[in-house]
Coordinates of C-alpha atoms and ligand atoms in Angstrom, one line a residue:
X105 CA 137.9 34.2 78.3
X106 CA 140.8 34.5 80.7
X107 CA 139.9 37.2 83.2
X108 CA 143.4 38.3 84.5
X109 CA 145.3 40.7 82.8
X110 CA 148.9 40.1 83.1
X111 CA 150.4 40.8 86.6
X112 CA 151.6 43.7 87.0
X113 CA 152.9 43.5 90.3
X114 CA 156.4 44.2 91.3
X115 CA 158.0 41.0 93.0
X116 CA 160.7 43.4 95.0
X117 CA 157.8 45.7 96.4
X118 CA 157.8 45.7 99.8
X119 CA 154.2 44.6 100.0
X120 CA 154.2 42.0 97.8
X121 CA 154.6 38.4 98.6
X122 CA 156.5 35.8 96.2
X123 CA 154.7 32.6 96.9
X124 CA 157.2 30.6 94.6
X125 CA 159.1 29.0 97.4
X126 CA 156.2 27.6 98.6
X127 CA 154.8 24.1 97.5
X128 CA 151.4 24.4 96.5
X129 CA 150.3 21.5 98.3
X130 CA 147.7 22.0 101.1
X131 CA 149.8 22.1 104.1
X132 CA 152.8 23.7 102.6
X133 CA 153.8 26.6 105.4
X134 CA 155.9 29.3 104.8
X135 CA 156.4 32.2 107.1
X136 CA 157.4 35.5 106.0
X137 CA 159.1 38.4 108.6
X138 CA 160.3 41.4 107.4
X139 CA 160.1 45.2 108.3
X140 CA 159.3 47.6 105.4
X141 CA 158.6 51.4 104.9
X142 CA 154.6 51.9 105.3
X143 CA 153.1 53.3 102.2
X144 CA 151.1 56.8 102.1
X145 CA 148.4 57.3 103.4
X146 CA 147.7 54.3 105.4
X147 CA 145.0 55.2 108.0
X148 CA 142.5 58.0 108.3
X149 CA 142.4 61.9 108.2
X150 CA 142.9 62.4 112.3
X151 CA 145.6 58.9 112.5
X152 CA 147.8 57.0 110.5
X153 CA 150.7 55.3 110.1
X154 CA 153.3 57.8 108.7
X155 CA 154.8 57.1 105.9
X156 CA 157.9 55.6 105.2
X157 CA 157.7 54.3 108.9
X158 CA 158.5 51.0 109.8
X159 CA 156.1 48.4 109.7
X160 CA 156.9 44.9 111.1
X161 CA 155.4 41.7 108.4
X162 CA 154.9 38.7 110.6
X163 CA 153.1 36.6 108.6
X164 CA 152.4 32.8 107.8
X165 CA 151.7 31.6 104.3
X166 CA 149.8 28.3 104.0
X167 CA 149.2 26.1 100.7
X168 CA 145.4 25.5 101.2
X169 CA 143.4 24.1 98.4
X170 CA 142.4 26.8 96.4
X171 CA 145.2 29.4 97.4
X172 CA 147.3 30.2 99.9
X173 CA 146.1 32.0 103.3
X174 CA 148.0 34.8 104.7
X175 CA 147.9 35.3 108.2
X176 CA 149.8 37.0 110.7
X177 CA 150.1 40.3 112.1
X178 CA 151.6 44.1 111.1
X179 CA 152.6 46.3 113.5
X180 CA 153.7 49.8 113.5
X181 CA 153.7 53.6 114.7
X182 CA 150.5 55.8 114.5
X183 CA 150.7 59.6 114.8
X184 CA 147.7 61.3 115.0
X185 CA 145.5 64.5 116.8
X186 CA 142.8 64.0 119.6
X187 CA 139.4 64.3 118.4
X188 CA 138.8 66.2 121.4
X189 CA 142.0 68.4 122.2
X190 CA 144.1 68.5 119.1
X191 CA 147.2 66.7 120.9
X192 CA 149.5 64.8 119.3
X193 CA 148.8 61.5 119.8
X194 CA 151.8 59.1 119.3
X195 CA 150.5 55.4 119.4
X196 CA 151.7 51.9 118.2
X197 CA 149.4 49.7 116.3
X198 CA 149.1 45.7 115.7
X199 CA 146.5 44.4 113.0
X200 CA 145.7 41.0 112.4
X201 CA 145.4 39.7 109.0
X202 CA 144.0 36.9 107.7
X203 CA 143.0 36.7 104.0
X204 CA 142.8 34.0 101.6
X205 CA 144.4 34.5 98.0
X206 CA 143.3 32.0 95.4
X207 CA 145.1 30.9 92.6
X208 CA 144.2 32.4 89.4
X209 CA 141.9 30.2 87.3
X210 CA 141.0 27.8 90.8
X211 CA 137.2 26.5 91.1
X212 CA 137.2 29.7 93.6
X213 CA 138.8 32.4 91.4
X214 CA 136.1 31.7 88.8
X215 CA 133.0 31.3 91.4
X216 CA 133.7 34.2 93.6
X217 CA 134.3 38.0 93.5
X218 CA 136.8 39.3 94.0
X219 CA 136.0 41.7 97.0
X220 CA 135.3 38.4 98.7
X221 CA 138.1 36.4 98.0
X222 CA 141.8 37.9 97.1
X223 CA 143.4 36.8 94.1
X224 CA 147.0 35.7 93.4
X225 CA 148.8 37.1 90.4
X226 CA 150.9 33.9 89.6
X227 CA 153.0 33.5 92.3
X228 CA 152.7 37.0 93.6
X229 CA 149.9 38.1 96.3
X230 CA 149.3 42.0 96.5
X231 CA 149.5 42.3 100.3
X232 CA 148.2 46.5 100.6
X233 CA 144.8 46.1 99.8
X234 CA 143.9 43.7 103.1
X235 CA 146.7 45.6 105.1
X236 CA 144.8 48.9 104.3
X237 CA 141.7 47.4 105.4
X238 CA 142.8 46.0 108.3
X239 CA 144.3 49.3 109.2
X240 CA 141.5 51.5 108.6
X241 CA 139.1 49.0 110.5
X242 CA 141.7 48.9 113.9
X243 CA 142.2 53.0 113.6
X244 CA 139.4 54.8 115.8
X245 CA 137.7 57.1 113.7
X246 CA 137.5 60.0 116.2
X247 CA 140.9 59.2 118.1
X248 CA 141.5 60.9 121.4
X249 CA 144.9 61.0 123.2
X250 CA 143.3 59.0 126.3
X251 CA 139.8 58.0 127.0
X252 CA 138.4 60.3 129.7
X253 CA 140.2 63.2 127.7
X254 CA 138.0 66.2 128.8
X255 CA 138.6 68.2 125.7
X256 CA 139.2 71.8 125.8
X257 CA 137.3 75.1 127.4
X258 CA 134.8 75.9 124.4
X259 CA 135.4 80.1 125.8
X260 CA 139.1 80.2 125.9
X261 CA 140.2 76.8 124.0
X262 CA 142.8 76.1 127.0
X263 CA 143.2 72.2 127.9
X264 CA 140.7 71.7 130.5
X265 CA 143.6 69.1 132.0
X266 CA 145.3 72.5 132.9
X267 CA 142.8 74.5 134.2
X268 CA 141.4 74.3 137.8
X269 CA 138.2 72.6 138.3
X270 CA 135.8 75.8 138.5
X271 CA 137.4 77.2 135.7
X272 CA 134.2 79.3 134.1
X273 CA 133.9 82.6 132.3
X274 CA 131.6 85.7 133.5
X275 CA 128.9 85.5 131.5
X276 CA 127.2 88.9 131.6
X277 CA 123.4 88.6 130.9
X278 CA 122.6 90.9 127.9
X279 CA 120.2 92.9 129.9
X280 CA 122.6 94.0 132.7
X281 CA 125.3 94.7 129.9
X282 CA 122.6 97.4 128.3
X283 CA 121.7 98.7 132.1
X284 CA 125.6 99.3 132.4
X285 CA 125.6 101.3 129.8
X286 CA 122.8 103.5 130.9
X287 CA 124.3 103.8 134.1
X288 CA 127.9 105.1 132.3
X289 CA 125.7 107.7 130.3
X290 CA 124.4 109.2 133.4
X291 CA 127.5 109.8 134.9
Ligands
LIG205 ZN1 142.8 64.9 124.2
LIG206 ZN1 137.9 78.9 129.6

């Protein structure tokens, strides 16, 4: 029973790859550059990549056995908040990627899942799914505008960056606040 249901992806989306051009002999290299708008939603709650920003494709196809093997790397803007402070964080980001895709129907397509082991559709490989990973594993999931980042003043919520070094707040013990009162009744 064929497994595959007909492809469905789009050969002029950004993300996909046509692998038609290349031979599929083991060996066969290909290498594919090219800068395309970033899908939504690529990254995590506090950082991402925004969308529609560019993201630079520089990636080599190979002809292996069973598939072809992307590799390469995808860079590209991140905009985010620190974790700590709530600045803006404005960043640049390079993933590596480096996924096989096998041929639909190949000794490997019909021994392995596919969470372990991409799959082509024909000629097409659906690039998103690894680029999303790859993303989401680079992005820090509590991202903060610098490492030492001191965060902010949990009394006032000022930046402790911009406040002096004994910054503190009068904390008036509970007890003295009642005796104040006494003494204001007395007057
Ligand atoms: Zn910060
Ligand atoms: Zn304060």
């Amino acid at each position: 029973m064929p497994k595959h249901t007909p492809s469905t992806l789009n050969p002029r989306s950004p993300l996909v790859l046509d692998t038609r051009e290349l031979p599929r002999r083991p060996g066969a290299l290909r290498t594919e550059k090219r800068v395309v708008p970033a899908p939504a939603d690529l990254g995590g709650e506090m950082i991402a990549v925004p969308e529609g920003a560019d993201l630079d494709l520089d990636l080599r196809l190979e002809s292996v056995s069973e598939g072809v093997l992307v590799s390469g790397t995808v860079s590209g803007r991140v905009r985010g908040e620190c974790g700590r402070c709530l600045r803006e964080i404005d960043d640049s980001l390079v993933v590596r990627i480096q996924e096989l895709y096998a041929y639909e129907n190949s000794t490997t397509d019909t021994t392995t899942d596919e969470d372990e082991v991409g799959r082509m559709q024909g000629d097409l490989i659906d690039l998103e799914p690894a680029l999303r990973d790859a993303v989401v594993l680079t992005l820090p999931t509590n991202p903060l505008c610098r490492e030492d980042c001191p965060g902010l003043c949990p009394e006032c919520g000022v930046h402790l960056d911009d406040l002096p070094a004994d910054h503190s707040h009068e904390q008036i013990d509970p007890r003295w606040a009642g005796l104040s009162q006494l003494n204001r009744k007395e007057e």
